[in-house]
Coordinates of C-alpha atoms in Angstrom, one line a residue:
X29 CA 45.1 185.4 97.5
X30 CA 44.7 181.8 96.8
X31 CA 41.2 180.5 96.6
X32 CA 40.1 178.4 99.7
X33 CA 37.7 175.6 100.2
X34 CA 36.4 173.5 103.1
X35 CA 36.7 170.3 101.0
X36 CA 38.1 169.5 97.5
X37 CA 36.9 166.5 95.9
X38 CA 39.0 164.9 93.1
X39 CA 36.7 163.0 90.7
X40 CA 33.1 163.6 89.6
X41 CA 31.8 160.0 89.2
X42 CA 28.9 158.9 91.4
X43 CA 30.9 158.7 94.5
X44 CA 32.5 162.1 94.1
X45 CA 29.1 163.7 93.0
X46 CA 27.3 162.2 95.8
X47 CA 29.8 163.4 98.4
X48 CA 29.6 167.0 96.8
X49 CA 25.8 166.9 97.2
X50 CA 26.0 165.8 100.8
X51 CA 28.7 168.4 101.8
X52 CA 26.7 171.1 99.9
X53 CA 23.5 170.2 101.8
X54 CA 25.5 170.8 105.0
X55 CA 26.7 174.2 103.8
X56 CA 30.3 173.1 103.1
X57 CA 32.2 175.3 100.5
X58 CA 33.2 172.4 98.2
X59 CA 35.3 172.2 95.1
X60 CA 35.0 169.2 92.6
X61 CA 37.9 168.9 90.1
X62 CA 37.2 166.5 87.2
X63 CA 39.6 165.7 84.4
X64 CA 36.9 164.8 81.9
X65 CA 34.7 167.2 80.0
X66 CA 31.4 165.2 80.5
X67 CA 30.1 162.1 82.1
X68 CA 30.8 158.7 80.5
X69 CA 27.9 158.0 78.2
X70 CA 28.0 154.2 78.1
X71 CA 26.7 151.8 81.0
X72 CA 29.1 150.7 83.6
X73 CA 27.6 149.9 87.1
X74 CA 24.2 148.5 87.0
X75 CA 23.1 147.8 90.5
X76 CA 22.5 149.6 93.7
X77 CA 20.6 148.8 96.9
X78 CA 18.1 150.4 99.3
X79 CA 20.9 151.9 101.5
X80 CA 22.4 153.6 98.6
X81 CA 19.0 154.8 97.4
X82 CA 18.7 156.3 100.8
X83 CA 21.9 158.2 100.3
X84 CA 20.4 159.5 97.0
X85 CA 17.4 160.6 98.9
X86 CA 19.7 162.8 101.0
X87 CA 21.3 164.1 97.8
X88 CA 17.8 165.1 96.4
X89 CA 17.6 162.8 93.5
X90 CA 15.8 159.6 94.7
X91 CA 12.4 160.5 93.5
X92 CA 13.5 161.4 90.0
X93 CA 15.8 158.3 89.8
X94 CA 13.4 155.7 90.9
X95 CA 11.3 155.8 87.7
X96 CA 14.4 155.2 85.6
X97 CA 15.3 152.1 87.4
X98 CA 13.9 148.4 87.1
X99 CA 12.9 146.1 89.9
X100 CA 15.4 143.4 90.8
X101 CA 13.9 140.2 91.8
X102 CA 17.2 138.5 92.7
X103 CA 20.1 136.4 91.5
X104 CA 20.2 132.7 90.6
X105 CA 23.3 130.5 90.2
X106 CA 23.0 127.7 87.7
X107 CA 25.1 124.6 87.2
X108 CA 26.3 123.3 83.6
X109 CA 23.4 121.0 83.5
X110 CA 20.9 123.7 84.3
X111 CA 20.4 122.7 87.9
X112 CA 19.7 125.6 90.3
X113 CA 22.6 125.7 92.7
X114 CA 21.5 128.8 94.6
X115 CA 18.6 131.0 94.7
X116 CA 19.3 134.6 96.2
X117 CA 15.8 136.4 96.1
X118 CA 15.6 140.0 96.9
X119 CA 12.6 141.4 98.8
X120 CA 10.1 143.5 96.8
X121 CA 8.2 146.5 97.9
X122 CA 9.2 149.3 100.3
X123 CA 11.9 147.9 102.6
X124 CA 13.3 148.9 106.0
X125 CA 15.4 151.9 104.3
X126 CA 12.2 153.4 103.0
X127 CA 13.0 152.2 99.4
X128 CA 13.0 148.9 97.5
X129 CA 15.8 146.5 98.5
X130 CA 17.5 146.6 95.1
X131 CA 17.5 148.5 91.8
X132 CA 18.9 147.9 88.4
X133 CA 19.8 151.2 86.7
X134 CA 21.6 152.8 83.8
X135 CA 24.7 154.7 85.1
X136 CA 24.4 157.6 82.6
X137 CA 20.9 158.3 83.9
X138 CA 22.3 158.5 87.5
X139 CA 25.2 160.8 86.6
X140 CA 22.9 163.0 84.7
X141 CA 20.7 163.6 87.6
X142 CA 23.6 164.1 89.9
X143 CA 25.0 166.8 87.7
X144 CA 21.9 168.5 86.8
X145 CA 20.9 168.8 90.5
X146 CA 24.2 170.2 91.5
X147 CA 23.3 173.6 90.1
X148 CA 21.1 173.9 93.1
X149 CA 24.0 173.7 95.5
X150 CA 25.3 177.2 95.9
X151 CA 28.3 176.2 98.0
X152 CA 29.6 173.7 95.4
X153 CA 31.8 174.6 92.6
X154 CA 32.5 172.0 89.9
X155 CA 35.4 172.5 87.3
X156 CA 35.7 170.0 84.5
X157 CA 38.7 169.3 82.2
X158 CA 40.8 170.0 85.3
X159 CA 43.6 167.5 85.7
X160 CA 45.1 167.5 89.3
X161 CA 48.9 167.2 89.0
X162 CA 50.0 167.8 92.6
X163 CA 48.7 167.4 96.1
X164 CA 50.6 168.9 99.0
X165 CA 49.4 168.5 102.5
X166 CA 51.2 171.2 104.7
X167 CA 49.6 170.1 108.0
X168 CA 47.4 173.1 108.1
X169 CA 45.7 172.9 104.8
X170 CA 46.0 171.0 101.3
X171 CA 47.3 172.8 98.2
X172 CA 46.3 171.4 94.8
X173 CA 47.8 172.3 91.5
X174 CA 45.7 171.3 88.5
X175 CA 45.9 171.8 84.8
X176 CA 42.8 173.6 83.6
X177 CA 42.7 172.4 80.0
X178 CA 39.7 174.4 79.2
X179 CA 41.6 177.7 79.7
X180 CA 45.1 176.4 79.0
X181 CA 46.6 177.2 82.4
X182 CA 47.8 175.8 85.6
X183 CA 45.9 176.9 88.8
X184 CA 46.3 176.3 92.4
X185 CA 43.7 176.0 95.2
X186 CA 43.7 175.5 98.9
X187 CA 41.3 173.2 101.0
X188 CA 41.0 172.1 104.6
X189 CA 40.5 168.5 103.4
X190 CA 40.8 166.6 100.1
X191 CA 39.0 163.5 99.2
X192 CA 40.2 161.3 96.4
X193 CA 37.2 159.9 94.5
X194 CA 39.5 159.5 91.5
X195 CA 39.3 155.9 90.7
X196 CA 41.6 152.9 90.6
X197 CA 44.6 154.8 89.5
X198 CA 44.1 157.5 92.2
X199 CA 46.6 160.4 92.4
X200 CA 45.5 161.2 95.9
X201 CA 46.1 157.5 96.9
X202 CA 49.6 158.0 95.6
X203 CA 50.1 161.1 97.5
X204 CA 49.1 159.1 100.6
X205 CA 51.4 156.5 99.6
X206 CA 49.2 153.7 100.5
X207 CA 49.7 150.2 99.4
X208 CA 46.8 147.8 98.5
X209 CA 45.8 144.6 100.3
X210 CA 45.2 141.8 97.7
X211 CA 42.5 139.3 98.2
X212 CA 43.6 137.1 95.3
X213 CA 41.0 137.7 92.5
X214 CA 42.5 139.1 89.1
X215 CA 40.4 137.8 86.2
X216 CA 39.6 139.2 82.7
X217 CA 35.9 139.4 81.8
X218 CA 34.1 140.5 78.6
X219 CA 31.5 142.9 79.4
X220 CA 28.8 143.1 76.7
X221 CA 25.8 145.6 76.8
X222 CA 23.0 145.3 74.2
X223 CA 19.8 147.0 73.5
X224 CA 16.9 144.7 72.4
X225 CA 15.0 145.6 69.3
X226 CA 11.8 144.0 70.7
X227 CA 10.6 142.0 73.7
X228 CA 12.4 138.8 74.6
X229 CA 10.8 137.5 77.8
X230 CA 12.7 134.3 77.9
X231 CA 15.9 135.9 79.0
X232 CA 14.1 136.5 82.4
X233 CA 14.0 139.2 85.0
X234 CA 16.6 137.6 87.4
X235 CA 20.3 138.0 87.2
X236 CA 21.8 134.6 86.4
X237 CA 25.3 133.3 87.1
X238 CA 26.2 130.6 84.8
X239 CA 28.6 128.4 86.7
X240 CA 30.3 126.6 83.7
X241 CA 33.8 125.9 84.4
X242 CA 35.1 126.3 80.7
X243 CA 33.2 129.7 80.2
X244 CA 31.6 131.3 83.3
X245 CA 29.1 133.9 82.5
X246 CA 26.6 136.4 84.0
X247 CA 23.3 137.6 82.6
X248 CA 21.8 141.0 84.0
X249 CA 18.4 142.3 83.2
X250 CA 18.8 146.1 82.9
X251 CA 16.2 148.9 82.6
X252 CA 14.2 149.2 79.5
X253 CA 15.5 147.3 76.5
X254 CA 19.1 147.1 77.9
X255 CA 20.7 143.7 78.8
X256 CA 24.2 142.8 79.9
X257 CA 26.4 139.7 79.8
X258 CA 29.6 139.3 81.5
X259 CA 31.8 136.5 80.1
X260 CA 35.1 135.1 81.3
X261 CA 38.2 135.5 79.1
X262 CA 40.6 132.7 79.1
X263 CA 44.3 133.4 79.7
X264 CA 45.2 132.4 76.1
X265 CA 42.6 134.5 74.5
X266 CA 43.4 138.0 72.9
X267 CA 41.4 140.9 74.5
X268 CA 41.0 142.7 71.1
X269 CA 39.8 139.6 69.4
X270 CA 37.2 138.9 72.1
X271 CA 35.5 142.4 71.4
X272 CA 35.2 141.8 67.7
X273 CA 31.4 141.9 66.9
X274 CA 31.3 138.6 65.2
X275 CA 33.2 137.1 68.1
X276 CA 30.8 138.8 70.6
X277 CA 27.7 137.6 68.8
X278 CA 29.2 133.9 68.8
X279 CA 29.6 134.0 72.5
X280 CA 26.1 135.3 73.0
X281 CA 24.5 132.8 70.6
X282 CA 23.1 130.7 73.4
X283 CA 20.8 133.7 74.4
X284 CA 20.5 136.1 71.6
X285 CA 21.2 136.9 68.0
X286 CA 22.2 140.1 66.1
X287 CA 18.6 140.2 64.6
X288 CA 17.2 140.7 68.2
X289 CA 19.5 143.3 69.6
X290 CA 22.0 146.1 68.9
X291 CA 25.4 145.8 70.3
X292 CA 25.9 149.1 72.5
X293 CA 29.3 148.1 74.0
X294 CA 31.8 145.3 74.3
X295 CA 35.0 145.7 76.4
X296 CA 37.4 143.6 78.3
X297 CA 37.7 144.5 82.1
X298 CA 40.1 143.0 84.7
X299 CA 38.2 142.5 87.8
X300 CA 40.4 143.0 90.9
X301 CA 40.0 142.4 94.8
X302 CA 41.9 145.1 96.4
X303 CA 41.7 147.3 99.4
X304 CA 43.9 150.3 100.3
X305 CA 46.0 149.8 103.4
X306 CA 45.4 153.4 104.4
X307 CA 42.3 155.4 103.8
X308 CA 43.4 158.6 105.5
X309 CA 46.7 160.4 106.0
X310 CA 46.5 163.9 107.6
X311 CA 44.0 165.9 105.5
X312 CA 44.0 163.5 102.6
X313 CA 41.2 160.8 102.4
X314 CA 40.0 158.2 99.9
X315 CA 36.7 157.0 98.7
X316 CA 35.3 154.6 96.2
X317 CA 37.4 152.8 93.8
X318 CA 40.5 154.9 94.9
X319 CA 40.4 152.7 98.1
X320 CA 38.7 149.5 97.0
X321 CA 38.1 147.4 93.9
X322 CA 35.8 144.3 93.9
X323 CA 34.8 141.5 91.6
X324 CA 31.3 142.3 90.2
X325 CA 29.5 139.3 91.5
X326 CA 27.6 141.0 94.4
X327 CA 26.9 144.2 92.4
X328 CA 28.6 146.3 95.3
X329 CA 31.3 148.2 93.5
X330 CA 29.5 151.5 93.3
X331 CA 27.5 150.8 96.3
X332 CA 30.7 150.6 98.5
X333 CA 31.7 154.1 97.2
X334 CA 28.3 155.6 98.2
X335 CA 28.6 154.0 101.5
X336 CA 32.0 155.6 101.9
X337 CA 30.7 159.0 101.5
X338 CA 27.7 158.5 103.5
X339 CA 29.9 157.7 106.4
X340 CA 32.3 160.5 105.7
X341 CA 30.3 163.5 104.8
X342 CA 28.9 164.3 108.2
X343 CA 32.2 163.9 109.7
X344 CA 33.9 166.3 107.5
X345 CA 31.0 168.8 107.9
X346 CA 31.3 168.6 111.8
X347 CA 35.1 169.1 111.6
X348 CA 35.1 171.9 109.0
X349 CA 32.4 173.8 111.0
X350 CA 34.6 173.6 114.0
X351 CA 31.9 171.8 116.0
X352 CA 34.5 169.6 117.8
X353 CA 37.9 170.1 119.3
X354 CA 40.9 169.6 117.1
X355 CA 42.2 166.5 118.9
X356 CA 38.7 164.9 118.8
X357 CA 38.4 165.9 115.1
X358 CA 41.4 163.7 114.2
X359 CA 39.8 160.8 116.1
X360 CA 36.4 161.3 114.4
X361 CA 38.0 161.2 110.9
X362 CA 40.0 158.1 111.9
X363 CA 36.7 156.4 112.5
X364 CA 36.0 156.7 108.8
X365 CA 38.6 154.0 108.0
X366 CA 38.1 151.9 111.1
X367 CA 34.3 151.6 110.3
X368 CA 34.2 151.5 106.5
X369 CA 37.3 149.4 105.8
X370 CA 36.1 146.1 107.5
X371 CA 32.7 146.5 105.9
X372 CA 34.0 147.0 102.4
X373 CA 36.5 144.2 102.9
X374 CA 33.7 141.8 104.0
X375 CA 31.7 142.5 100.7
X376 CA 34.9 142.0 98.6
X377 CA 35.7 138.6 100.3
X378 CA 32.2 137.4 99.7
X379 CA 32.4 138.4 96.0
X380 CA 35.7 136.6 95.7
X381 CA 33.9 133.4 97.2
X382 CA 31.0 133.9 94.7
X383 CA 33.6 134.2 92.0
X384 CA 35.0 130.8 93.2
X385 CA 31.6 129.2 93.0
X386 CA 31.0 130.5 89.5
X387 CA 34.3 129.0 88.4
X388 CA 33.5 125.5 89.8
X389 CA 31.3 122.8 88.6
X390 CA 28.8 123.7 91.3
X391 CA 29.0 120.6 93.7
X392 CA 27.5 120.8 97.1
X393 CA 31.0 120.9 98.6
X394 CA 31.9 123.8 96.3
X395 CA 28.7 125.7 97.3
X396 CA 29.5 125.2 101.1
X397 CA 33.1 126.3 100.6
X398 CA 32.3 129.4 98.6
X399 CA 29.2 130.6 100.6
X400 CA 29.2 129.6 104.2
X401 CA 26.3 132.0 104.9
X402 CA 24.1 129.7 102.7
X403 CA 24.8 126.8 105.0
X404 CA 25.1 124.4 102.1
X405 CA 21.5 125.1 101.1
X406 CA 20.1 126.3 97.7
X407 CA 18.8 129.6 99.0
X408 CA 20.7 132.5 100.6
X409 CA 19.5 135.7 102.4
X410 CA 20.9 139.2 101.9
X411 CA 24.4 139.8 103.3
X412 CA 24.9 143.0 105.3
X413 CA 28.3 143.2 107.1
X414 CA 28.3 145.6 110.1
X415 CA 30.6 148.5 110.4
X416 CA 34.0 148.0 112.0
X417 CA 34.9 149.4 115.4
X418 CA 34.2 153.2 115.5
X419 CA 31.8 155.6 117.0
X420 CA 29.3 154.6 119.7
X421 CA 28.5 152.7 122.8
X422 CA 27.7 148.9 123.3
X423 CA 27.5 146.0 120.9
X424 CA 24.6 147.5 118.8
X425 CA 26.7 150.6 117.9
X426 CA 27.5 150.7 114.2
X427 CA 24.3 149.0 113.1
X428 CA 22.3 150.3 110.1
X429 CA 18.9 151.5 111.3
X430 CA 15.9 151.6 109.1
X431 CA 14.0 154.7 108.0
X432 CA 10.5 155.1 109.9
X433 CA 7.7 156.7 107.9
X434 CA 6.0 159.3 110.0
X435 CA 2.3 159.6 110.6
X436 CA 2.0 162.5 107.9
X437 CA 3.5 160.1 105.3
X438 CA 7.0 161.7 105.3
X439 CA 10.2 159.6 105.5
X440 CA 12.1 160.4 108.7
X441 CA 15.2 161.5 106.7
X442 CA 13.1 164.0 104.8
X443 CA 11.8 165.5 108.0
X444 CA 15.1 165.5 109.9
X445 CA 18.0 165.5 107.3
X446 CA 21.6 165.5 108.3
X447 CA 20.8 165.4 112.1
X448 CA 21.2 163.0 115.0
X449 CA 18.0 161.4 115.9
X450 CA 16.5 159.6 118.9
X451 CA 14.1 156.9 118.0
X452 CA 12.0 155.7 121.1
X453 CA 8.9 154.0 122.3
X454 CA 6.2 156.5 123.1
X455 CA 6.1 155.8 126.8
X456 CA 9.8 156.6 127.0
X457 CA 9.6 160.0 125.4
X458 CA 8.1 161.9 128.4
X459 CA 11.0 160.9 130.6
X460 CA 13.8 162.1 128.3
X461 CA 15.6 165.3 127.8
X462 CA 17.4 165.4 124.5
X463 CA 20.7 167.2 123.9
X464 CA 20.5 170.3 121.6
X465 CA 20.1 169.4 118.0
X466 CA 18.8 165.9 118.4
X467 CA 15.4 165.1 116.8
X468 CA 12.8 162.9 118.3
X469 CA 10.8 160.1 116.6
X470 CA 8.4 158.1 118.6
X471 CA 6.4 155.0 117.9
X472 CA 3.2 157.1 118.3
X473 CA 4.0 159.3 115.5
X474 CA 5.6 156.8 113.1
X475 CA 6.1 153.0 112.3
X476 CA 9.4 153.2 114.4
X477 CA 8.3 150.2 116.4
X478 CA 8.9 147.9 113.5
X479 CA 12.5 149.2 113.1
X480 CA 13.1 149.1 117.0
X481 CA 12.0 145.4 116.9
X482 CA 14.4 144.7 114.1
X483 CA 17.2 145.6 116.5
X484 CA 15.7 144.3 119.6
X485 CA 15.6 147.4 121.5
X486 CA 13.2 150.0 122.8
X487 CA 15.2 153.2 122.0
X488 CA 18.0 154.1 119.5
X489 CA 20.3 157.1 119.1
X490 CA 21.2 157.5 115.3
X491 CA 24.0 159.3 113.6
X492 CA 23.3 161.5 110.4
X493 CA 24.2 158.4 108.2
X494 CA 21.5 156.4 110.2
X495 CA 24.0 154.0 111.8
X496 CA 23.4 153.7 115.5
X497 CA 25.5 155.3 118.3
X498 CA 23.8 153.0 120.6
X499 CA 20.5 151.4 121.7
X500 CA 18.7 150.8 125.0
X501 CA 16.0 148.6 126.4
X502 CA 14.9 151.0 129.2
X503 CA 14.5 154.7 129.8
X504 CA 17.4 154.7 132.4
X505 CA 19.7 153.0 129.9
X506 CA 18.8 155.5 127.3
X507 CA 19.3 158.4 129.5
X508 CA 22.8 157.3 130.2
X509 CA 23.4 156.9 126.5
X510 CA 22.1 160.3 125.9
X511 CA 24.3 161.8 128.6
X512 CA 27.4 160.1 127.2
X513 CA 26.5 161.6 123.7
X514 CA 26.1 165.0 125.3
X515 CA 29.5 164.8 126.8
X516 CA 31.2 163.6 123.6
X517 CA 33.0 165.6 121.0
X518 CA 29.9 165.0 118.7
X519 CA 28.2 167.5 121.1
X520 CA 31.2 170.0 121.1
X521 CA 32.8 168.7 124.3
X522 CA 35.3 166.1 125.3
X523 CA 37.4 163.6 123.1
X524 CA 35.5 160.3 124.0
X525 CA 34.3 159.1 120.6
X526 CA 35.8 155.8 119.7
X527 CA 34.3 152.8 121.3
X528 CA 36.8 150.1 122.7

């Protein structure tokens, strides 16, 4: 008999590994197929934010990951004459998500933790050196054929759903036959990682975008002694020549010399701005680089993939457990694309505008054109696009809610993981009857009041991914919201799930 899984994940990078953790935490029988023998040992992504750390909290690695990261004070954009064009500071200390707003990290550290902790997930099976060669959605299930290079054979498994976390050249995306929407950014950049031999404080703690038209560059302060530069490659320049050590040190000479650091890696990447037209076809879904690729200027490449799986995992879990009717299940999974695609696209479009600013001479006119959110000023606040149309009721549906800290010191998600939660003012609590399975957090037992104030409401109903299903400003309105939820497919009943 063919081996059967609830979900098969193709790809074991941060996106696929995080999805496996979250599905495993929900008891889903999950298979991960990865073509490489081990995680990539050199740095790639270097930034994630508080929302992503919250997802790592759900995966059970946040407490061990945080000491390996570095505080990120923000980003500065500098003109050729050294003038500060734009200051983008990042808040410090514990933020609304229960973690710092932003982190610098070393990707091998993250991948090591994700893989080590997977051993504690009894329902998750990971198979390395397994190259998927065929994906066949029969309507009732998906059959995957893969080459098991470790054992020299071709095997086949069946899954209820398959998620392609298999990168920019995704086989699963080809199986879906999705095209890509192009937002016009395609540039070659030299990415250089070095390890300092000693202290060099003059490099600074901030990330710096050097807006020099003839050679735009980015400096990134990474954890420990690691530092990164990303430098544009001109159309007439040869990629192999650009990665020669003597050429690399020449390009870095304004900041650092070979006596001060060791060259860890130098490679030329082509940065794209692409979004898949279709994120789901039947039982096949995409996440991470398989469905979107972004320029690096907002540090949101990996973050977008983690947001994808945070949105997707609980929906797949509800469907695979049979918690909702089949017709409603399809609509629930459709909400993954309808919610995530506009959010990911908005981040990519902003990154493209930032790339435009970096490639200009930094005039006031260029600043306003590249970043309307800055209103032509030299300071910008954080950008957090909302979800697209999807689950919930009212204008505040699909808004990210913070993570209250309970009176006993625990964070809300540690107390009520993977559950729906009602967060309410204390005086409302006695008037409510909660649907089965919905946890209750009140302002009397936590700092939830701060989070309700941030949304301008007195009560909120939260999904397992901590986006809102809806909010209310009175007990009566919240009772109506709870009744709508109790009658929805999310509570094993009707099909009403997608907001108009």
